[in-house]
């Protein structure tokens, strides 16, 4: 029951909150949200899937909430999406309409606008827990992004497990400034707040100043956000009055952890997960928070650590293995991609995360890295090297290319493209960067394009990415 806390009966019983959701300069009370979102539900009912351009606005919140009330799966489209990626998402998902904001090029789909001031008090029955809530596109090492199908049951299980781990209650005010097209900002931040019934504040840009001004109890951020907060002593000090600072989506550097402790008095909670699995591991509100470690399995989660031969490795805090997870929050497979699904999700429910980890005797997990150099994490965004390479090869100035994530103090990794220019056109780095932004998403643009005479290759002709530094 995803939206119990939005039940109009609860609102009518006096549980209204004047500032349930604050986003993009608009504040919605709980009854505003229920009334306006139910009116959205009335207009999308019957659609098989709708696309939502996930800008951080009240329109997006109402579009998503309305789709959830109606039981229509939504497809969050990155707010900064480019032409090729948008076309892929629309075609692959089979979305029938845009709900809410419209992109510059709607790609021929009809538009269902969201009316902020419309109200309906119709009571919808809660859809079946196995019904899909959304299809969210995420990058793999190669090829176009895949649509991750997630059920209402999975979302509810994850939020409830996090509520237990973090002592998250309706008394909290949750603050973040993250995108609403990924699990972190959308599922945990927005849907979490709707289910728990706490106040939700979206800060717009997740700048240290905006976090400091938001007066929250529970703050979410990716490590880049926490690193910027920790570098701003005044802003960080303002978070001392919060209850819990939570970091995830990428490794939190130990010096950032230590500096947050020093300035705010709070050891951040770290948690780990993915678009496919939702959050599966976390340190606890009332447990040990160890720098560099992402905690214990959440309620209902099992993990296993296997060597290359598929045998278990010891939980000694040192031996590295491939991390698999199992639990009620896992996805239902990639849309239209049975083979890709079977590669990572076993029939008995184990999900191969693609991460390597260690576990200690107490069950604490530390993520050591990823199996593939071709999945890059930059600013918490997951970016497939192959997708950017294919896009750059589509530019006439590019003969050969290798994209890598190089270490970056601010972003964790920054995207760098090593390009061998073709003779057909002049290779101008800024133009190539812009080309990626126009085709894929602004956040997938390489930070740097380096023109090189040749790429390092082994005897088989395979590019030796580890030599690109
Ligand atoms: C110039 N800029 C560029 C480039 N060149 N940006 C990107 N690539 C380039 N080549 C510009 C930007 O447009 C921006 O301009 C300015 O430089 C500053 O950019 P940047 O340093 O990137 O700062 P930012 O734009 O503020 O981004 C940092 C960020 C962002 C806010 C941390 O990366 C972010 O929102 N990350 C969150 C990702 C996330 O939520 N991931 C969750 C997925 P201008 O200022 O004009 O705009 S993981 C997940 O969901 C799982 C389940 C989990 O575990 O959580
Ligand atoms: P995404 O699907 O965008 O959520 O990316 C999932 C990946 O992000 C995981 O497989 C990990 O590689 C990485 N990740 C998420 N949270 C953490 C964390 N707390 N520490 C280290 N890596 C993380």
Short mmCIF file of C-alpha atoms and ligand atoms in Angstrom, two decimals:
data_model
loop_
_atom_site.label_atom_id
_atom_site.label_comp_id
_atom_site.label_asym_id
_atom_site.label_seq_id
_atom_site.Cartn_x
_atom_site.Cartn_y
_atom_site.Cartn_z
CA UNK A 1 0.00 0.00 0.00
CA UNK A 2 2.22 2.69 -1.34
CA UNK A 3 0.08 5.70 -0.69
CA UNK A 4 -1.58 4.93 2.61
CA UNK A 5 -0.48 8.27 3.98
CA UNK A 6 -2.21 10.02 1.08
CA UNK A 7 -5.51 8.35 1.81
CA UNK A 8 -8.15 11.14 1.77
CA UNK A 9 -9.72 9.57 4.85
CA UNK A 10 -6.47 10.28 6.71
CA UNK A 11 -6.56 13.85 5.49
CA UNK A 12 -10.21 14.22 6.45
CA UNK A 13 -9.43 12.86 9.90
CA UNK A 14 -7.31 15.93 10.54
CA UNK A 15 -3.91 14.69 9.46
CA UNK A 16 -3.44 17.45 6.89
CA UNK A 17 -0.05 19.11 6.80
CA UNK A 18 0.12 22.61 5.35
CA UNK A 19 3.63 22.12 3.94
CA UNK A 20 3.73 18.43 2.99
CA UNK A 21 5.82 19.05 -0.14
CA UNK A 22 7.92 22.10 -1.00
CA UNK A 23 9.52 22.10 -4.43
CA UNK A 24 10.41 24.61 -7.15
CA UNK A 25 8.94 27.55 -5.22
CA UNK A 26 5.58 25.80 -4.60
CA UNK A 27 4.32 24.37 -1.33
CA UNK A 28 1.55 21.77 -1.35
CA UNK A 29 -0.46 20.76 1.69
CA UNK A 30 -1.26 17.09 1.99
CA UNK A 31 -4.86 17.75 0.89
CA UNK A 32 -3.61 19.87 -2.08
CA UNK A 33 -1.45 16.95 -3.08
CA UNK A 34 -4.22 14.34 -2.75
CA UNK A 35 -6.82 16.48 -4.50
CA UNK A 36 -4.63 17.61 -7.39
CA UNK A 37 -2.96 14.21 -7.87
CA UNK A 38 -6.33 12.43 -7.87
CA UNK A 39 -7.46 14.84 -10.55
CA UNK A 40 -4.37 13.80 -12.56
CA UNK A 41 -5.28 10.15 -11.94
CA UNK A 42 -8.70 10.72 -13.47
CA UNK A 43 -7.12 11.91 -16.69
CA UNK A 44 -4.45 9.19 -17.10
CA UNK A 45 -6.55 6.20 -15.98
CA UNK A 46 -6.51 3.51 -18.64
CA UNK A 47 -3.11 4.43 -20.13
CA UNK A 48 -0.66 1.55 -20.15
CA UNK A 49 2.40 3.75 -19.47
CA UNK A 50 3.08 7.51 -19.36
CA UNK A 51 6.32 9.49 -19.66
CA UNK A 52 7.12 12.15 -17.06
CA UNK A 53 9.85 14.70 -17.73
CA UNK A 54 11.22 14.61 -14.20
CA UNK A 55 12.06 18.24 -13.51
CA UNK A 56 12.17 19.23 -9.84
CA UNK A 57 8.73 20.87 -9.83
CA UNK A 58 5.31 20.50 -8.20
CA UNK A 59 4.02 19.48 -11.63
CA UNK A 60 6.31 16.45 -11.62
CA UNK A 61 5.32 15.53 -8.06
CA UNK A 62 1.63 15.63 -9.02
CA UNK A 63 2.20 13.75 -12.28
CA UNK A 64 4.01 10.93 -10.49
CA UNK A 65 1.59 10.82 -7.57
CA UNK A 66 -1.37 10.88 -9.96
CA UNK A 67 0.04 8.00 -12.00
CA UNK A 68 0.61 6.02 -8.80
CA UNK A 69 -2.95 6.66 -7.60
CA UNK A 70 -4.34 5.56 -10.98
CA UNK A 71 -2.06 2.51 -11.09
CA UNK A 72 -0.51 3.65 -14.39
CA UNK A 73 3.23 2.90 -14.58
CA UNK A 74 5.26 6.04 -15.26
CA UNK A 75 8.57 6.43 -17.05
CA UNK A 76 10.71 9.16 -15.48
CA UNK A 77 12.68 10.90 -18.23
CA UNK A 78 15.85 12.77 -17.21
CA UNK A 79 15.16 16.50 -17.07
CA UNK A 80 18.32 17.18 -19.10
CA UNK A 81 17.71 14.41 -21.66
CA UNK A 82 19.02 14.71 -25.23
CA UNK A 83 17.40 13.69 -28.51
CA UNK A 84 18.66 10.13 -29.05
CA UNK A 85 18.21 9.06 -25.43
CA UNK A 86 14.70 10.54 -25.32
CA UNK A 87 13.72 8.74 -28.53
CA UNK A 88 15.08 5.46 -27.15
CA UNK A 89 13.22 5.79 -23.85
CA UNK A 90 9.92 6.63 -25.53
CA UNK A 91 10.15 3.86 -28.12
CA UNK A 92 11.42 1.17 -25.78
CA UNK A 93 8.92 1.96 -23.01
CA UNK A 94 5.93 2.36 -25.31
CA UNK A 95 4.82 5.42 -23.30
CA UNK A 96 1.48 6.66 -24.63
CA UNK A 97 1.60 10.28 -23.49
CA UNK A 98 3.64 12.93 -21.72
CA UNK A 99 2.18 13.69 -18.33
CA UNK A 100 3.03 17.11 -16.84
CA UNK A 101 6.03 19.04 -18.21
CA UNK A 102 6.76 18.83 -21.92
CA UNK A 103 10.27 18.48 -23.37
CA UNK A 104 11.39 20.72 -26.24
CA UNK A 105 10.59 17.90 -28.67
CA UNK A 106 7.70 15.72 -27.45
CA UNK A 107 8.42 13.14 -30.16
CA UNK A 108 4.85 13.04 -31.45
CA UNK A 109 3.27 11.88 -28.17
CA UNK A 110 0.07 13.48 -26.88
CA UNK A 111 0.26 15.68 -23.79
CA UNK A 112 -1.76 15.39 -20.60
CA UNK A 113 -1.16 18.60 -18.64
CA UNK A 114 -1.13 18.71 -14.85
CA UNK A 115 -3.37 21.39 -13.39
CA UNK A 116 -2.02 22.55 -10.05
CA UNK A 117 -5.38 23.90 -8.92
CA UNK A 118 -7.68 21.09 -10.09
CA UNK A 119 -9.11 18.87 -7.35
CA UNK A 120 -10.81 15.48 -7.26
CA UNK A 121 -11.80 13.51 -4.18
CA UNK A 122 -12.58 10.27 -5.97
CA UNK A 123 -11.31 7.27 -3.98
CA UNK A 124 -9.19 4.86 -6.03
CA UNK A 125 -8.63 1.33 -4.81
CA UNK A 126 -4.95 0.55 -4.11
CA UNK A 127 -3.58 -1.39 -7.13
CA UNK A 128 -2.18 -4.88 -6.61
CA UNK A 129 1.25 -4.81 -4.90
CA UNK A 130 2.77 -6.78 -7.79
CA UNK A 131 1.72 -4.13 -10.29
CA UNK A 132 4.61 -2.16 -11.79
CA UNK A 133 5.04 1.34 -10.37
CA UNK A 134 7.49 2.62 -12.96
CA UNK A 135 10.04 1.80 -15.64
CA UNK A 136 13.31 3.65 -14.96
CA UNK A 137 16.09 3.75 -17.55
CA UNK A 138 19.64 3.05 -16.43
CA UNK A 139 22.97 2.59 -18.20
CA UNK A 140 24.85 -0.65 -18.65
CA UNK A 141 28.44 -1.06 -19.80
CA UNK A 142 27.39 -1.10 -23.44
CA UNK A 143 24.34 -0.25 -25.50
CA UNK A 144 21.40 2.00 -24.80
CA UNK A 145 19.95 2.31 -21.28
CA UNK A 146 17.70 -0.51 -20.11
CA UNK A 147 14.26 -0.04 -18.54
CA UNK A 148 14.19 -1.30 -14.96
CA UNK A 149 10.68 -2.44 -13.97
CA UNK A 150 9.91 -2.01 -10.30
CA UNK A 151 6.75 -3.08 -8.48
CA UNK A 152 4.80 -1.18 -5.86
CA UNK A 153 5.59 -3.99 -3.43
CA UNK A 154 9.36 -3.49 -3.93
CA UNK A 155 9.13 0.23 -3.26
CA UNK A 156 7.01 -0.26 -0.16
CA UNK A 157 9.38 -2.95 1.17
CA UNK A 158 12.41 -0.72 0.65
CA UNK A 159 10.92 2.36 2.24
CA UNK A 160 9.67 0.37 5.22
CA UNK A 161 13.07 -1.24 5.69
CA UNK A 162 14.75 2.18 5.54
CA UNK A 163 12.21 3.62 7.92
CA UNK A 164 13.26 0.95 10.42
CA UNK A 165 17.00 1.43 9.77
CA UNK A 166 16.92 5.21 10.07
CA UNK A 167 14.08 5.65 12.60
CA UNK A 168 12.39 7.68 9.85
CA UNK A 169 8.95 8.91 10.98
CA UNK A 170 6.24 11.42 10.05
CA UNK A 171 7.99 13.87 12.41
CA UNK A 172 10.93 14.16 10.00
CA UNK A 173 11.47 16.90 7.45
CA UNK A 174 13.39 15.30 4.60
CA UNK A 175 15.59 17.58 2.52
CA UNK A 176 17.45 16.96 -0.72
CA UNK A 177 18.24 18.63 -4.03
CA UNK A 178 18.73 15.54 -6.18
CA UNK A 179 17.17 14.68 -9.54
CA UNK A 180 13.71 13.10 -9.56
CA UNK A 181 14.60 10.67 -12.35
CA UNK A 182 16.71 8.32 -10.21
CA UNK A 183 16.00 6.10 -7.25
CA UNK A 184 17.83 8.30 -4.76
CA UNK A 185 15.85 11.50 -5.27
CA UNK A 186 12.60 9.98 -6.51
CA UNK A 187 11.98 6.68 -4.72
CA UNK A 188 13.73 7.35 -1.44
CA UNK A 189 13.20 11.10 -1.30
CA UNK A 190 9.78 11.74 -2.74
CA UNK A 191 7.97 8.38 -2.60
CA UNK A 192 9.56 7.69 0.79
CA UNK A 193 8.12 10.93 2.13
CA UNK A 194 4.68 10.19 0.65
CA UNK A 195 4.61 6.76 2.25
CA UNK A 196 6.04 7.75 5.63
CA UNK A 197 4.01 10.96 5.73
CA UNK A 198 6.87 13.33 6.60
CA UNK A 199 7.47 16.81 5.19
CA UNK A 200 9.53 16.86 2.00
CA UNK A 201 11.66 19.80 0.85
CA UNK A 202 13.45 19.86 -2.50
CA UNK A 203 16.17 22.51 -2.42
CA UNK A 204 16.57 23.00 -6.16
CA UNK A 205 20.34 22.85 -6.62
CA UNK A 206 21.85 20.76 -3.82
CA UNK A 207 24.25 23.54 -2.84
CA UNK A 208 25.67 23.79 0.69
CA UNK A 209 23.80 27.09 1.17
CA UNK A 210 20.46 25.58 0.13
CA UNK A 211 20.97 22.59 2.43
CA UNK A 212 21.89 24.90 5.32
CA UNK A 213 18.78 27.04 4.80
CA UNK A 214 16.30 24.14 4.60
CA UNK A 215 16.01 23.39 8.30
CA UNK A 216 15.50 19.65 7.88
CA UNK A 217 15.90 16.71 10.20
CA UNK A 218 16.87 14.13 7.57
CA UNK A 219 19.21 15.06 4.69
CA UNK A 220 20.02 12.95 1.60
CA UNK A 221 23.03 13.57 -0.63
CA UNK A 222 25.42 11.93 -3.02
CA UNK A 223 29.11 12.09 -1.98
CA UNK A 224 29.74 15.09 -4.28
CA UNK A 225 27.08 17.02 -2.38
CA UNK A 226 28.55 16.02 1.00
CA UNK A 227 32.04 16.88 -0.15
CA UNK A 228 30.87 20.37 -1.15
CA UNK A 229 28.97 20.77 2.16
CA UNK A 230 32.00 19.65 4.15
CA UNK A 231 34.14 22.23 2.34
CA UNK A 232 31.78 25.02 3.47
CA UNK A 233 32.20 25.17 7.24
CA UNK A 234 29.37 27.62 7.84
CA UNK A 235 26.84 25.66 5.80
CA UNK A 236 27.94 22.37 7.33
CA UNK A 237 27.64 23.78 10.87
CA UNK A 238 24.01 24.68 10.15
CA UNK A 239 23.28 20.94 9.74
CA UNK A 240 24.26 20.24 13.37
CA UNK A 241 20.60 20.52 14.35
CA UNK A 242 19.56 17.79 11.90
CA UNK A 243 18.87 14.25 13.09
CA UNK A 244 20.53 12.22 10.32
CA UNK A 245 22.74 12.92 7.30
CA UNK A 246 22.55 10.10 4.75
CA UNK A 247 25.00 9.47 1.91
CA UNK A 248 24.71 7.08 -1.00
CA UNK A 249 24.90 6.40 -4.75
CA UNK A 250 28.71 6.28 -4.74
CA UNK A 251 31.52 5.80 -2.20
CA UNK A 252 31.75 8.55 0.44
CA UNK A 253 35.44 9.45 0.80
CA UNK A 254 36.69 8.88 4.35
CA UNK A 255 38.07 12.47 4.69
CA UNK A 256 34.59 13.82 3.86
CA UNK A 257 33.02 11.51 6.45
CA UNK A 258 35.57 12.68 9.05
CA UNK A 259 35.05 16.35 8.27
CA UNK A 260 31.27 16.04 8.56
CA UNK A 261 31.73 14.45 11.99
CA UNK A 262 34.08 17.24 13.02
CA UNK A 263 31.86 20.13 11.88
CA UNK A 264 28.30 18.85 12.28
CA UNK A 265 28.77 16.37 15.11
CA UNK A 266 27.02 13.75 12.93
CA UNK A 267 28.64 10.65 11.53
CA UNK A 268 26.82 10.24 8.21
CA UNK A 269 24.75 7.13 7.62
CA UNK A 270 25.91 5.34 4.45
CA UNK A 271 23.70 3.12 2.42
CA UNK A 272 24.17 1.12 -0.76
CA UNK A 273 21.94 -0.02 -3.56
CA UNK A 274 21.16 0.33 -7.24
CA UNK A 275 18.35 1.11 -9.64
CA UNK A 276 17.72 -2.63 -9.98
CA UNK A 277 17.83 -3.62 -6.32
CA UNK A 278 16.80 -0.39 -4.57
CA UNK A 279 18.63 0.07 -1.27
CA UNK A 280 19.79 -3.16 0.31
CA UNK A 281 22.51 -2.22 2.83
CA UNK A 282 22.79 0.59 5.34
CA UNK A 283 24.36 1.63 8.57
CA UNK A 284 21.78 2.30 11.27
CA UNK A 285 20.43 5.30 13.13
CA UNK A 286 21.27 3.49 16.37
CA UNK A 287 24.25 1.45 15.21
CA UNK A 288 27.90 1.75 14.23
CA UNK A 289 28.69 4.12 11.35
CA UNK A 290 32.10 3.18 10.06
CA UNK A 291 33.86 5.41 7.49
CA UNK A 292 34.22 3.57 4.17
CA UNK A 293 31.64 0.89 5.04
CA UNK A 294 28.03 0.76 3.83
CA UNK A 295 26.50 -1.27 6.63
CA UNK A 296 24.31 -4.29 7.21
CA UNK A 297 21.56 -5.94 5.16
CA UNK A 298 18.20 -4.20 5.56
CA UNK A 299 15.14 -6.12 6.81
CA UNK A 300 14.40 -8.99 4.42
CA UNK A 301 17.75 -8.72 2.57
CA UNK A 302 20.28 -11.51 2.17
CA UNK A 303 23.72 -11.01 0.65
CA UNK A 304 26.41 -13.40 -0.53
CA UNK A 305 29.99 -12.90 -1.59
CA UNK A 306 31.39 -15.27 -4.23
CA UNK A 307 34.77 -15.84 -5.79
CA UNK A 308 35.34 -16.14 -9.57
CA UNK A 309 34.41 -19.84 -9.41
CA UNK A 310 31.10 -19.05 -7.68
CA UNK A 311 32.19 -20.32 -4.25
CA UNK A 312 31.56 -18.32 -1.07
CA UNK A 313 34.48 -16.28 0.25
CA UNK A 314 35.10 -15.86 4.00
CA UNK A 315 33.51 -12.97 5.84
CA UNK A 316 36.79 -11.79 7.32
CA UNK A 317 36.67 -8.14 6.35
CA UNK A 318 39.46 -8.65 3.84
CA UNK A 319 38.65 -11.23 1.19
CA UNK A 320 37.11 -9.64 -1.84
CA UNK A 321 34.20 -11.27 -3.65
CA UNK A 322 31.40 -10.55 -6.11
CA UNK A 323 28.39 -9.18 -4.25
CA UNK A 324 24.96 -10.72 -4.84
CA UNK A 325 21.81 -9.55 -3.06
CA UNK A 326 18.32 -10.96 -2.60
CA UNK A 327 15.23 -9.38 -1.04
CA UNK A 328 11.72 -8.06 -1.51
CA UNK A 329 12.87 -4.72 -2.98
CA UNK A 330 14.42 -6.16 -6.15
CA UNK A 331 13.23 -5.24 -9.64
CA UNK A 332 11.12 -7.47 -11.90
CA UNK A 333 13.56 -7.48 -14.81
CA UNK A 334 14.50 -5.18 -17.68
CA UNK A 335 11.69 -4.26 -20.04
CA UNK A 336 11.96 -6.08 -23.39
CA UNK A 337 15.35 -7.54 -22.36
CA UNK A 338 14.86 -11.11 -21.14
CA UNK A 339 18.46 -12.07 -21.88
CA UNK A 340 19.97 -9.08 -20.09
CA UNK A 341 17.66 -9.81 -17.17
CA UNK A 342 18.76 -13.45 -17.01
CA UNK A 343 22.40 -12.32 -16.99
CA UNK A 344 21.98 -10.54 -13.66
CA UNK A 345 18.83 -11.88 -11.98
CA UNK A 346 18.71 -15.59 -11.18
CA UNK A 347 15.47 -17.57 -11.04
CA UNK A 348 16.00 -18.06 -7.29
CA UNK A 349 16.01 -14.29 -6.77
CA UNK A 350 19.74 -13.49 -6.43
CA UNK A 351 20.83 -10.27 -8.17
CA UNK A 352 24.42 -10.01 -9.36
CA UNK A 353 25.25 -6.40 -8.46
CA UNK A 354 28.42 -6.03 -10.55
CA UNK A 355 30.16 -4.68 -7.44
CA UNK A 356 33.00 -6.29 -5.54
CA UNK A 357 32.95 -6.09 -1.77
CA UNK A 358 34.21 -7.42 1.52
CA UNK A 359 32.12 -8.43 4.55
CA UNK A 360 33.42 -8.64 8.11
CA UNK A 361 32.48 -11.12 10.86
CA UNK A 362 29.70 -8.81 12.06
CA UNK A 363 28.11 -8.62 8.61
CA UNK A 364 29.33 -5.07 7.82
CA UNK A 365 29.88 -4.54 4.09
CA UNK A 366 32.48 -2.45 2.30
CA UNK A 367 32.18 -1.82 -1.44
CA UNK A 368 35.64 -2.16 -2.98
CA UNK A 369 34.76 -1.25 -6.56
CA UNK A 370 32.96 -2.33 -9.70
CA UNK A 371 33.68 -5.38 -11.84
CA UNK A 372 33.70 -3.32 -15.03
CA UNK A 373 35.67 -0.16 -15.81
CA UNK A 374 32.90 0.63 -18.30
CA UNK A 375 30.37 1.66 -15.67
CA UNK A 376 31.32 5.12 -14.48
CA UNK A 377 29.93 6.94 -11.42
CA UNK A 378 30.25 10.69 -11.74
CA UNK A 379 28.53 12.96 -9.20
CA UNK A 380 26.48 9.87 -8.26
CA UNK A 381 25.23 9.43 -11.83
CA UNK A 382 25.69 5.97 -13.37
CA UNK A 383 27.05 6.34 -16.89
CA UNK A 384 27.93 3.63 -19.42
CA UNK A 385 31.16 4.21 -21.28
CA UNK A 386 29.84 2.27 -24.28
CA UNK A 387 26.84 4.55 -24.74
CA UNK A 388 29.07 7.64 -24.88
CA UNK A 389 31.55 5.92 -27.20
CA UNK A 390 28.78 4.98 -29.63
CA UNK A 391 27.50 8.55 -29.60
CA UNK A 392 30.94 10.03 -30.21
CA UNK A 393 31.59 7.56 -33.04
CA UNK A 394 28.46 9.00 -34.64
CA UNK A 395 30.28 12.34 -35.01
CA UNK A 396 32.17 12.71 -38.30
CA UNK A 397 35.32 14.03 -36.57
CA UNK A 398 35.78 10.85 -34.50
CA UNK A 399 37.65 7.82 -35.87
CA UNK A 400 38.26 5.95 -32.61
CA UNK A 401 37.31 6.64 -29.01
CA UNK A 402 37.64 5.25 -25.51
CA UNK A 403 35.68 6.70 -22.60
CA UNK A 404 36.88 6.23 -19.03
CA UNK A 405 36.12 7.52 -15.55
CA UNK A 406 39.21 9.16 -14.08
CA UNK A 407 39.48 9.87 -10.33
CA UNK A 408 38.08 13.28 -9.38
CA UNK A 409 38.07 14.88 -5.91
CA UNK A 410 34.67 16.50 -6.44
CA UNK A 411 32.78 14.02 -8.65
CA UNK A 412 34.37 10.72 -7.59
CA UNK A 413 35.04 10.00 -11.24
CA UNK A 414 34.95 12.41 -14.16
CA UNK A 415 34.13 11.31 -17.68
CA UNK A 416 37.08 11.65 -20.04
CA UNK A 417 36.97 10.71 -23.73
CA UNK A 418 40.21 9.82 -25.51
CA UNK A 419 39.59 10.51 -29.19
CA UNK A 420 41.53 9.66 -32.33
CA UNK A 421 40.38 12.24 -34.86
CA UNK A 422 39.23 11.23 -38.32
CA UNK A 423 40.33 12.97 -41.46
CA UNK A 424 36.72 13.71 -42.41
CA UNK A 425 36.22 16.71 -40.11
CA UNK A 426 38.10 18.80 -37.57
CA UNK A 427 37.80 17.45 -34.02
CA UNK A 428 36.98 20.32 -31.65
CA UNK A 429 36.74 19.04 -28.04
CA UNK A 430 33.98 21.45 -26.97
CA UNK A 431 31.89 20.50 -29.99
CA UNK A 432 32.24 16.81 -29.20
CA UNK A 433 31.22 17.43 -25.57
CA UNK A 434 28.17 19.36 -26.76
CA UNK A 435 27.30 16.59 -29.23
CA UNK A 436 27.02 14.10 -26.34
CA UNK A 437 24.85 16.55 -24.35
CA UNK A 438 22.50 16.98 -27.30
CA UNK A 439 22.16 13.27 -28.00
CA UNK A 440 22.23 11.74 -24.50
CA UNK A 441 21.87 13.87 -21.35
CA UNK A 442 23.76 16.91 -20.09
CA UNK A 443 25.10 14.86 -17.17
CA UNK A 444 26.61 12.33 -19.59
CA UNK A 445 28.85 14.92 -21.27
CA UNK A 446 32.54 14.19 -20.92
CA UNK A 447 34.27 16.78 -18.78
CA UNK A 448 37.26 16.50 -21.07
CA UNK A 449 38.04 15.29 -24.57
CA UNK A 450 41.70 14.45 -25.13
CA UNK A 451 42.84 14.14 -28.73
CA UNK A 452 45.40 11.34 -29.07
CA UNK A 453 47.30 9.84 -32.00
CA UNK A 454 46.34 6.26 -31.09
CA UNK A 455 44.63 4.26 -28.35
CA UNK A 456 46.65 1.68 -26.38
CA UNK A 457 45.58 -1.78 -27.53
CA UNK A 458 46.58 -5.36 -26.73
CA UNK A 459 47.59 -7.93 -29.34
CA UNK A 460 43.92 -8.75 -29.94
CA UNK A 461 43.19 -5.08 -30.68
CA UNK A 462 41.22 -4.53 -27.44
CA UNK A 463 41.64 -1.06 -25.94
CA UNK A 464 43.64 -1.15 -22.69
CA UNK A 465 41.51 1.31 -20.72
CA UNK A 466 43.58 0.95 -17.55
CA UNK A 467 46.45 2.63 -19.42
CA UNK A 468 44.36 5.72 -20.10
CA UNK A 469 45.10 8.03 -17.17
C1 LIG B 1 30.38 22.16 -17.75
N1 LIG B 1 29.43 21.74 -16.94
C2 LIG B 1 29.33 20.44 -17.09
C3 LIG B 1 30.28 20.08 -18.08
N2 LIG B 1 30.90 21.18 -18.44
N3 LIG B 1 28.57 19.54 -16.52
C4 LIG B 1 28.71 18.28 -16.90
N4 LIG B 1 29.57 17.87 -17.84
C5 LIG B 1 30.36 18.74 -18.46
N5 LIG B 1 31.20 18.35 -19.39
C6 LIG B 1 28.63 22.65 -16.11
C7 LIG B 1 27.30 22.18 -15.60
O1 LIG B 1 26.32 22.24 -16.61
C8 LIG B 1 27.01 23.20 -14.52
O2 LIG B 1 26.50 24.35 -15.11
C9 LIG B 1 28.38 23.49 -13.96
O3 LIG B 1 29.33 23.01 -14.92
C10 LIG B 1 28.64 22.81 -12.65
O4 LIG B 1 28.52 21.46 -12.92
P1 LIG B 1 28.79 20.30 -11.87
O5 LIG B 1 30.10 20.40 -11.25
O6 LIG B 1 28.38 19.03 -12.51
O7 LIG B 1 27.83 20.57 -10.74
P2 LIG B 1 26.40 20.25 -10.76
O8 LIG B 1 25.78 20.50 -12.08
O9 LIG B 1 25.90 21.00 -9.61
O10 LIG B 1 26.35 18.63 -10.50
C11 LIG B 1 26.83 17.96 -9.36
C12 LIG B 1 25.68 17.21 -8.69
C13 LIG B 1 25.04 16.31 -9.76
C14 LIG B 1 24.64 18.20 -8.20
C15 LIG B 1 26.20 16.43 -7.54
O11 LIG B 1 26.05 15.49 -10.29
C16 LIG B 1 23.89 15.51 -9.24
O12 LIG B 1 22.78 16.00 -9.10
N6 LIG B 1 24.12 14.22 -8.93
C17 LIG B 1 23.11 13.34 -8.39
C18 LIG B 1 22.99 12.09 -9.17
C19 LIG B 1 22.03 11.12 -8.51
O13 LIG B 1 21.04 11.50 -7.90
N7 LIG B 1 22.31 9.84 -8.64
C20 LIG B 1 21.52 8.83 -8.04
C21 LIG B 1 21.63 7.58 -8.87
P3 LIG B 1 25.28 25.16 -14.51
O14 LIG B 1 25.72 25.54 -13.13
O15 LIG B 1 25.11 26.29 -15.45
O16 LIG B 1 24.14 24.21 -14.53
S1 LIG B 1 22.04 6.23 -7.86
C22 LIG B 1 20.65 5.65 -7.22
O17 LIG B 1 19.58 6.19 -7.40
C23 LIG B 1 20.90 4.49 -6.30
C24 LIG B 1 19.78 3.61 -6.05
C25 LIG B 1 21.53 4.95 -5.04
O18 LIG B 1 22.32 4.22 -4.44
O19 LIG B 1 21.22 6.10 -4.66
P1 LIG B 2 22.61 3.23 -9.75
O1 LIG B 2 21.87 2.19 -10.44
O2 LIG B 2 22.74 4.51 -10.47
O3 LIG B 2 22.01 3.42 -8.44
O4 LIG B 2 24.07 2.74 -9.48
C1 LIG B 2 24.30 1.64 -8.64
C2 LIG B 2 25.74 1.54 -8.29
O5 LIG B 2 26.16 2.67 -7.54
C3 LIG B 2 26.07 0.38 -7.43
O6 LIG B 2 26.12 -0.82 -8.15
C4 LIG B 2 27.41 0.81 -6.86
O7 LIG B 2 28.44 0.60 -7.78
C5 LIG B 2 27.22 2.30 -6.67
N1 LIG B 2 26.86 2.67 -5.29
C6 LIG B 2 25.65 2.98 -4.80
N2 LIG B 2 25.73 3.30 -3.49
C7 LIG B 2 27.03 3.17 -3.12
C8 LIG B 2 27.76 3.35 -1.92
N3 LIG B 2 27.18 3.77 -0.79
N4 LIG B 2 29.10 3.11 -1.94
C9 LIG B 2 29.70 2.70 -3.06
N5 LIG B 2 29.07 2.52 -4.24
C10 LIG B 2 27.75 2.76 -4.28
#
